[in-house]
């Protein structure tokens, strides 16, 4: 069987129960350190994620040894390098310790541990200290001298990176459509001059059953007039500093003063130039940032659009 056919078999085995084909150079039974990771703590259950990754790892090393140490990163993106991940960094430090209590490292899934070219760095550290790396996708210990394993690692690294890029693209594209076409508010603080109002039941049936509702932005009767006033004053050629000064003289609450709960890190005492500029440059207030179902606070004329907040 040539190397291409062997690589194909290894890839197919990736989702199946792993088998051990690589020779073990250390004396059995081996002591393993397990590494796992989950991306978020808000939308994932630690026990569930850890359990299935640990189960795959235990199947990978079955009959060859046992897991004696555990390193698990929570709420950490795969894009972060190992030295930037708390548990992964601790594992690397343990690898460098001559009195470490394990002989090899095992992970439950390649994509949980590596992204892009991270594998090469980690493998070099492990090899320098005589520690093996076991992967379910490799059917056991990774053989750095095997052309098939080298090709497999390159393939898995590219696939992991592709998944990150694809997920990011799909998420951002969906958010743009939900905002521009459906008029949905997707989170964060409502811009000054707006308030959140109910926009009906959630279009996702499962979310609707859970009682989740849609929200959209509507002009706030107390603050929206001041947004319009800011744009009108700026359209006459008035300076931003002058606008901020008059707002303070007239006792108008600044954005952080209106919403103290979500602005505890700001004083909320006065308008400053940067706050006024931020409003003038925010497309949420003008036709350039209009979305379905949202009432604009100010519609720029051609001359006003050219004048801008400069």
CSV table of C-alpha atoms in Angstrom, one decimal:
chain,number,residue,atom,x,y,z
A,1,UNK,CA,0.0,0.0,0.0
A,2,UNK,CA,1.5,3.4,-1.0
A,3,UNK,CA,1.7,6.4,1.2
A,4,UNK,CA,-1.3,8.1,-0.4
A,5,UNK,CA,-3.6,5.2,0.3
A,6,UNK,CA,-2.3,5.0,3.9
A,7,UNK,CA,-3.0,8.7,4.4
A,8,UNK,CA,-6.6,8.1,3.1
A,9,UNK,CA,-7.1,5.3,5.6
A,10,UNK,CA,-5.8,7.4,8.5
A,11,UNK,CA,-8.2,10.3,7.6
A,12,UNK,CA,-11.2,7.9,7.4
A,13,UNK,CA,-10.3,6.4,10.8
A,14,UNK,CA,-10.4,9.9,12.3
A,15,UNK,CA,-14.1,9.6,13.3
A,16,UNK,CA,-13.9,6.0,14.2
A,17,UNK,CA,-12.7,4.3,17.3
A,18,UNK,CA,-8.9,4.7,17.3
A,19,UNK,CA,-6.4,1.9,16.9
A,20,UNK,CA,-2.8,1.8,17.9
A,21,UNK,CA,-0.4,1.1,15.0
A,22,UNK,CA,2.7,3.1,16.1
A,23,UNK,CA,5.4,1.3,18.0
A,24,UNK,CA,5.9,2.4,21.6
A,25,UNK,CA,9.5,3.1,22.5
A,26,UNK,CA,8.9,3.6,26.2
A,27,UNK,CA,8.3,0.8,28.7
A,28,UNK,CA,4.7,-0.1,29.3
A,29,UNK,CA,2.5,0.9,31.0
A,30,UNK,CA,2.8,4.5,30.1
A,31,UNK,CA,1.7,7.4,32.2
A,32,UNK,CA,-0.3,10.0,30.3
A,33,UNK,CA,-1.1,13.6,30.7
A,34,UNK,CA,-4.4,14.5,29.2
A,35,UNK,CA,-5.0,17.9,27.5
A,36,UNK,CA,-8.4,19.2,26.5
A,37,UNK,CA,-10.1,22.6,25.7
A,38,UNK,CA,-13.5,24.2,25.3
A,39,UNK,CA,-14.0,27.5,23.6
A,40,UNK,CA,-16.6,29.2,25.8
A,41,UNK,CA,-18.0,28.9,29.3
A,42,UNK,CA,-21.3,30.6,28.5
A,43,UNK,CA,-22.5,28.2,25.9
A,44,UNK,CA,-20.7,24.9,26.8
A,45,UNK,CA,-21.0,22.6,29.8
A,46,UNK,CA,-17.6,21.9,31.2
A,47,UNK,CA,-18.4,18.5,32.5
A,48,UNK,CA,-19.9,17.3,29.2
A,49,UNK,CA,-17.0,18.7,27.1
A,50,UNK,CA,-14.4,17.4,29.4
A,51,UNK,CA,-16.0,14.0,29.6
A,52,UNK,CA,-16.3,13.2,25.9
A,53,UNK,CA,-12.7,14.4,25.2
A,54,UNK,CA,-11.4,12.4,28.1
A,55,UNK,CA,-13.3,9.3,26.9
A,56,UNK,CA,-11.8,9.5,23.5
A,57,UNK,CA,-8.3,10.0,25.0
A,58,UNK,CA,-8.8,7.0,27.3
A,59,UNK,CA,-9.8,4.9,24.3
A,60,UNK,CA,-6.7,6.0,22.4
A,61,UNK,CA,-4.4,4.8,25.2
A,62,UNK,CA,-6.4,1.8,26.3
A,63,UNK,CA,-4.0,-1.2,27.0
A,64,UNK,CA,-0.9,1.1,26.8
A,65,UNK,CA,-1.2,2.9,30.1
A,66,UNK,CA,-3.4,5.3,32.0
A,67,UNK,CA,-4.0,9.0,32.4
A,68,UNK,CA,-2.4,10.3,35.6
A,69,UNK,CA,-2.6,14.1,35.0
A,70,UNK,CA,-5.2,16.4,33.5
A,71,UNK,CA,-4.9,19.9,31.9
A,72,UNK,CA,-8.1,21.5,30.6
A,73,UNK,CA,-8.5,25.0,29.2
A,74,UNK,CA,-11.9,26.7,29.6
A,75,UNK,CA,-13.1,29.6,27.6
A,76,UNK,CA,-10.0,29.6,25.4
A,77,UNK,CA,-9.9,30.0,21.6
A,78,UNK,CA,-7.9,27.5,19.6
A,79,UNK,CA,-6.2,30.4,17.9
A,80,UNK,CA,-4.3,31.2,21.0
A,81,UNK,CA,-0.9,29.6,21.1
A,82,UNK,CA,-0.1,27.1,23.8
A,83,UNK,CA,2.0,29.5,25.9
A,84,UNK,CA,-1.1,31.9,25.9
A,85,UNK,CA,-3.5,29.2,27.2
A,86,UNK,CA,-3.3,28.7,31.0
A,87,UNK,CA,-3.7,24.9,31.1
A,88,UNK,CA,-1.6,24.4,28.0
A,89,UNK,CA,1.2,26.6,29.4
A,90,UNK,CA,1.1,24.6,32.6
A,91,UNK,CA,1.4,21.4,30.7
A,92,UNK,CA,4.5,22.7,28.8
A,93,UNK,CA,6.0,23.7,32.1
A,94,UNK,CA,5.4,20.2,33.4
A,95,UNK,CA,7.0,18.7,30.3
A,96,UNK,CA,10.2,20.7,31.0
A,97,UNK,CA,10.3,19.5,34.6
A,98,UNK,CA,12.8,16.6,34.9
A,99,UNK,CA,10.7,15.2,37.7
A,100,UNK,CA,7.4,15.1,35.8
A,101,UNK,CA,5.0,12.3,36.6
A,102,UNK,CA,4.0,11.3,33.0
A,103,UNK,CA,5.7,9.9,29.9
A,104,UNK,CA,3.4,11.0,27.2
A,105,UNK,CA,0.6,13.5,26.3
A,106,UNK,CA,-2.7,12.5,24.9
A,107,UNK,CA,-5.5,14.7,23.5
A,108,UNK,CA,-9.1,13.8,22.8
A,109,UNK,CA,-9.3,15.6,19.4
A,110,UNK,CA,-6.7,17.4,17.3
A,111,UNK,CA,-8.8,20.4,16.7
A,112,UNK,CA,-9.3,20.9,20.4
A,113,UNK,CA,-5.6,21.2,20.9
A,114,UNK,CA,-4.1,22.7,17.7
A,115,UNK,CA,-4.8,25.2,15.0
A,116,UNK,CA,-2.6,26.1,12.0
A,117,UNK,CA,1.0,25.4,12.7
A,118,UNK,CA,0.8,25.1,16.5
A,119,UNK,CA,1.4,21.4,16.3
A,120,UNK,CA,5.0,21.8,15.1
A,121,UNK,CA,5.9,24.0,18.1
A,122,UNK,CA,4.3,21.7,20.7
A,123,UNK,CA,5.8,18.6,19.1
A,124,UNK,CA,9.3,20.1,19.1
A,125,UNK,CA,9.0,20.8,22.8
A,126,UNK,CA,7.8,17.3,23.6
A,127,UNK,CA,10.5,15.7,21.5
A,128,UNK,CA,13.2,17.8,23.1
A,129,UNK,CA,12.2,16.4,26.5
A,130,UNK,CA,11.5,12.8,25.5
A,131,UNK,CA,7.7,13.0,25.8
A,132,UNK,CA,5.4,11.3,23.3
A,133,UNK,CA,2.3,12.8,21.8
A,134,UNK,CA,-0.7,10.5,21.2
A,135,UNK,CA,-3.6,11.5,19.0
A,136,UNK,CA,-6.8,9.6,18.1
A,137,UNK,CA,-6.5,10.7,14.5
A,138,UNK,CA,-3.0,9.0,14.3
A,139,UNK,CA,-4.3,5.9,16.0
A,140,UNK,CA,-1.8,6.3,18.9
A,141,UNK,CA,1.6,7.8,19.2
A,142,UNK,CA,2.6,10.4,16.6
A,143,UNK,CA,5.7,9.3,14.7
A,144,UNK,CA,7.5,12.5,13.6
A,145,UNK,CA,9.6,10.5,11.2
A,146,UNK,CA,6.6,9.0,9.3
A,147,UNK,CA,5.8,10.7,6.0
A,148,UNK,CA,2.2,9.7,6.5
A,149,UNK,CA,2.0,11.2,9.9
A,150,UNK,CA,3.7,14.4,8.7
A,151,UNK,CA,1.1,14.7,5.9
A,152,UNK,CA,-1.7,14.0,8.3
A,153,UNK,CA,-0.6,16.7,10.7
A,154,UNK,CA,-0.4,19.3,7.9
A,155,UNK,CA,-3.9,18.2,6.7
A,156,UNK,CA,-5.4,18.4,10.2
A,157,UNK,CA,-3.8,21.8,10.8
A,158,UNK,CA,-5.2,23.3,7.6
A,159,UNK,CA,-8.7,21.8,8.4
A,160,UNK,CA,-8.7,23.3,11.9
A,161,UNK,CA,-7.8,26.7,10.5
A,162,UNK,CA,-10.4,26.4,7.8
A,163,UNK,CA,-13.1,25.6,10.3
A,164,UNK,CA,-12.3,28.8,12.3
A,165,UNK,CA,-12.4,31.0,9.2
A,166,UNK,CA,-15.6,29.4,7.9
A,167,UNK,CA,-17.3,29.7,11.3
A,168,UNK,CA,-16.3,33.4,11.6
A,169,UNK,CA,-17.5,34.2,8.1
A,170,UNK,CA,-20.8,32.4,8.4
A,171,UNK,CA,-21.5,34.1,11.8
A,172,UNK,CA,-20.7,37.6,10.6
A,173,UNK,CA,-22.6,37.2,7.4
A,174,UNK,CA,-25.7,35.9,9.3
A,175,UNK,CA,-25.4,38.8,11.8
A,176,UNK,CA,-25.3,41.4,8.9
A,177,UNK,CA,-28.4,39.9,7.3
A,178,UNK,CA,-30.3,39.7,10.6
A,179,UNK,CA,-29.5,43.4,11.3
A,180,UNK,CA,-30.0,44.9,7.8
A,181,UNK,CA,-32.9,42.8,6.5
A,182,UNK,CA,-34.7,41.8,9.7
A,183,UNK,CA,-34.0,44.9,11.8
A,184,UNK,CA,-32.9,42.7,14.7
A,185,UNK,CA,-30.8,44.1,17.6
A,186,UNK,CA,-28.1,41.6,18.3
A,187,UNK,CA,-26.8,42.8,21.7
A,188,UNK,CA,-24.7,45.4,23.4
A,189,UNK,CA,-25.7,48.8,24.7
A,190,UNK,CA,-28.4,50.6,22.8
A,191,UNK,CA,-26.9,53.7,21.2
A,192,UNK,CA,-27.6,57.0,22.9
A,193,UNK,CA,-31.0,58.2,21.7
A,194,UNK,CA,-32.4,54.8,21.3
A,195,UNK,CA,-34.2,52.3,23.5
A,196,UNK,CA,-34.9,48.6,23.1
A,197,UNK,CA,-38.5,47.5,22.4
A,198,UNK,CA,-40.1,44.2,21.9
A,199,UNK,CA,-40.1,43.1,18.3
A,200,UNK,CA,-42.2,39.9,18.6
A,201,UNK,CA,-41.5,36.2,19.0
A,202,UNK,CA,-38.1,34.7,18.1
A,203,UNK,CA,-38.1,33.3,14.5
A,204,UNK,CA,-36.2,30.2,15.7
A,205,UNK,CA,-38.9,27.9,17.0
A,206,UNK,CA,-36.7,26.4,19.7
A,207,UNK,CA,-35.8,29.8,21.0
A,208,UNK,CA,-39.4,30.9,20.9
A,209,UNK,CA,-40.4,27.8,23.0
A,210,UNK,CA,-37.8,28.9,25.6
A,211,UNK,CA,-39.5,32.3,25.8
A,212,UNK,CA,-36.9,34.3,24.0
A,213,UNK,CA,-38.1,37.5,22.2
A,214,UNK,CA,-36.7,39.7,19.4
A,215,UNK,CA,-35.7,43.3,20.1
A,216,UNK,CA,-35.3,46.3,18.0
A,217,UNK,CA,-34.1,49.9,18.4
A,218,UNK,CA,-36.7,52.7,18.7
A,219,UNK,CA,-36.1,56.4,19.4
A,220,UNK,CA,-36.0,57.2,23.1
A,221,UNK,CA,-38.4,60.2,23.8
A,222,UNK,CA,-36.0,61.7,26.3
A,223,UNK,CA,-32.7,61.5,24.5
A,224,UNK,CA,-33.5,61.2,20.8
A,225,UNK,CA,-34.3,65.0,20.5
A,226,UNK,CA,-30.8,65.8,21.7
A,227,UNK,CA,-29.2,63.5,19.1
A,228,UNK,CA,-31.2,65.4,16.4
A,229,UNK,CA,-30.1,68.7,18.0
A,230,UNK,CA,-26.4,67.6,17.8
A,231,UNK,CA,-26.7,66.8,14.1
A,232,UNK,CA,-28.6,70.0,13.4
A,233,UNK,CA,-26.0,72.1,15.2
A,234,UNK,CA,-23.1,70.4,13.4
A,235,UNK,CA,-24.8,70.9,10.0
A,236,UNK,CA,-24.7,74.7,10.5
A,237,UNK,CA,-20.9,74.5,10.8
A,238,UNK,CA,-20.7,74.7,14.6
A,239,UNK,CA,-17.7,73.2,16.3
A,240,UNK,CA,-17.9,69.9,18.2
A,241,UNK,CA,-16.3,71.6,21.3
A,242,UNK,CA,-19.0,74.3,21.2
A,243,UNK,CA,-21.8,71.7,21.0
A,244,UNK,CA,-20.4,69.7,23.9
A,245,UNK,CA,-20.0,72.9,26.0
A,246,UNK,CA,-23.7,73.9,25.4
A,247,UNK,CA,-24.9,70.4,26.3
A,248,UNK,CA,-23.2,70.7,29.6
A,249,UNK,CA,-24.4,74.3,30.2
A,250,UNK,CA,-28.0,73.1,29.6
A,251,UNK,CA,-27.6,70.2,32.0
A,252,UNK,CA,-28.2,67.5,29.4
A,253,UNK,CA,-27.2,64.1,30.7
A,254,UNK,CA,-24.3,62.5,28.7
A,255,UNK,CA,-24.7,58.9,27.5
A,256,UNK,CA,-22.9,57.3,30.4
A,257,UNK,CA,-25.0,59.3,32.8
A,258,UNK,CA,-28.2,58.1,31.3
A,259,UNK,CA,-27.3,54.4,31.5
A,260,UNK,CA,-25.3,54.1,34.8
A,261,UNK,CA,-25.7,50.3,35.1
A,262,UNK,CA,-23.7,49.6,32.0
A,263,UNK,CA,-21.3,52.5,32.4
A,264,UNK,CA,-20.0,52.1,35.9
A,265,UNK,CA,-16.4,52.5,34.6
A,266,UNK,CA,-17.2,56.1,33.4
A,267,UNK,CA,-18.0,59.2,35.5
A,268,UNK,CA,-21.2,60.1,33.7
A,269,UNK,CA,-20.8,63.7,34.7
A,270,UNK,CA,-20.3,65.6,31.5
A,271,UNK,CA,-20.2,65.7,27.7
A,272,UNK,CA,-16.7,65.6,26.1
A,273,UNK,CA,-15.7,66.2,22.5
A,274,UNK,CA,-15.0,62.5,21.9
A,275,UNK,CA,-18.6,61.6,22.9
A,276,UNK,CA,-20.1,64.1,20.5
A,277,UNK,CA,-17.8,62.9,17.7
A,278,UNK,CA,-18.8,59.3,18.4
A,279,UNK,CA,-22.5,60.2,17.9
A,280,UNK,CA,-21.8,62.1,14.7
A,281,UNK,CA,-19.8,59.3,13.2
A,282,UNK,CA,-22.2,56.5,14.2
A,283,UNK,CA,-24.1,55.2,11.2
A,284,UNK,CA,-26.9,54.0,13.4
A,285,UNK,CA,-28.2,57.6,13.4
A,286,UNK,CA,-28.2,58.2,9.7
A,287,UNK,CA,-29.4,56.7,6.4
A,288,UNK,CA,-25.9,55.1,5.8
A,289,UNK,CA,-26.6,52.8,8.7
A,290,UNK,CA,-30.3,52.2,8.3
A,291,UNK,CA,-31.8,48.8,8.9
A,292,UNK,CA,-35.2,47.3,8.4
A,293,UNK,CA,-37.7,48.4,11.0
A,294,UNK,CA,-35.5,51.1,12.6
A,295,UNK,CA,-36.6,54.7,12.7
A,296,UNK,CA,-33.6,57.0,12.0
A,297,UNK,CA,-32.9,59.8,14.4
A,298,UNK,CA,-31.5,62.1,11.7
A,299,UNK,CA,-31.5,62.0,7.9
A,300,UNK,CA,-28.5,63.7,6.4
A,301,UNK,CA,-28.9,65.9,3.3
A,302,UNK,CA,-26.2,65.6,0.6
A,303,UNK,CA,-24.4,68.7,2.0
A,304,UNK,CA,-24.6,67.5,5.5
A,305,UNK,CA,-23.2,64.1,4.6
A,306,UNK,CA,-20.3,65.8,2.9
A,307,UNK,CA,-19.7,68.0,5.9
A,308,UNK,CA,-19.6,65.0,8.3
A,309,UNK,CA,-18.1,65.2,11.8
A,310,UNK,CA,-14.7,66.5,10.7
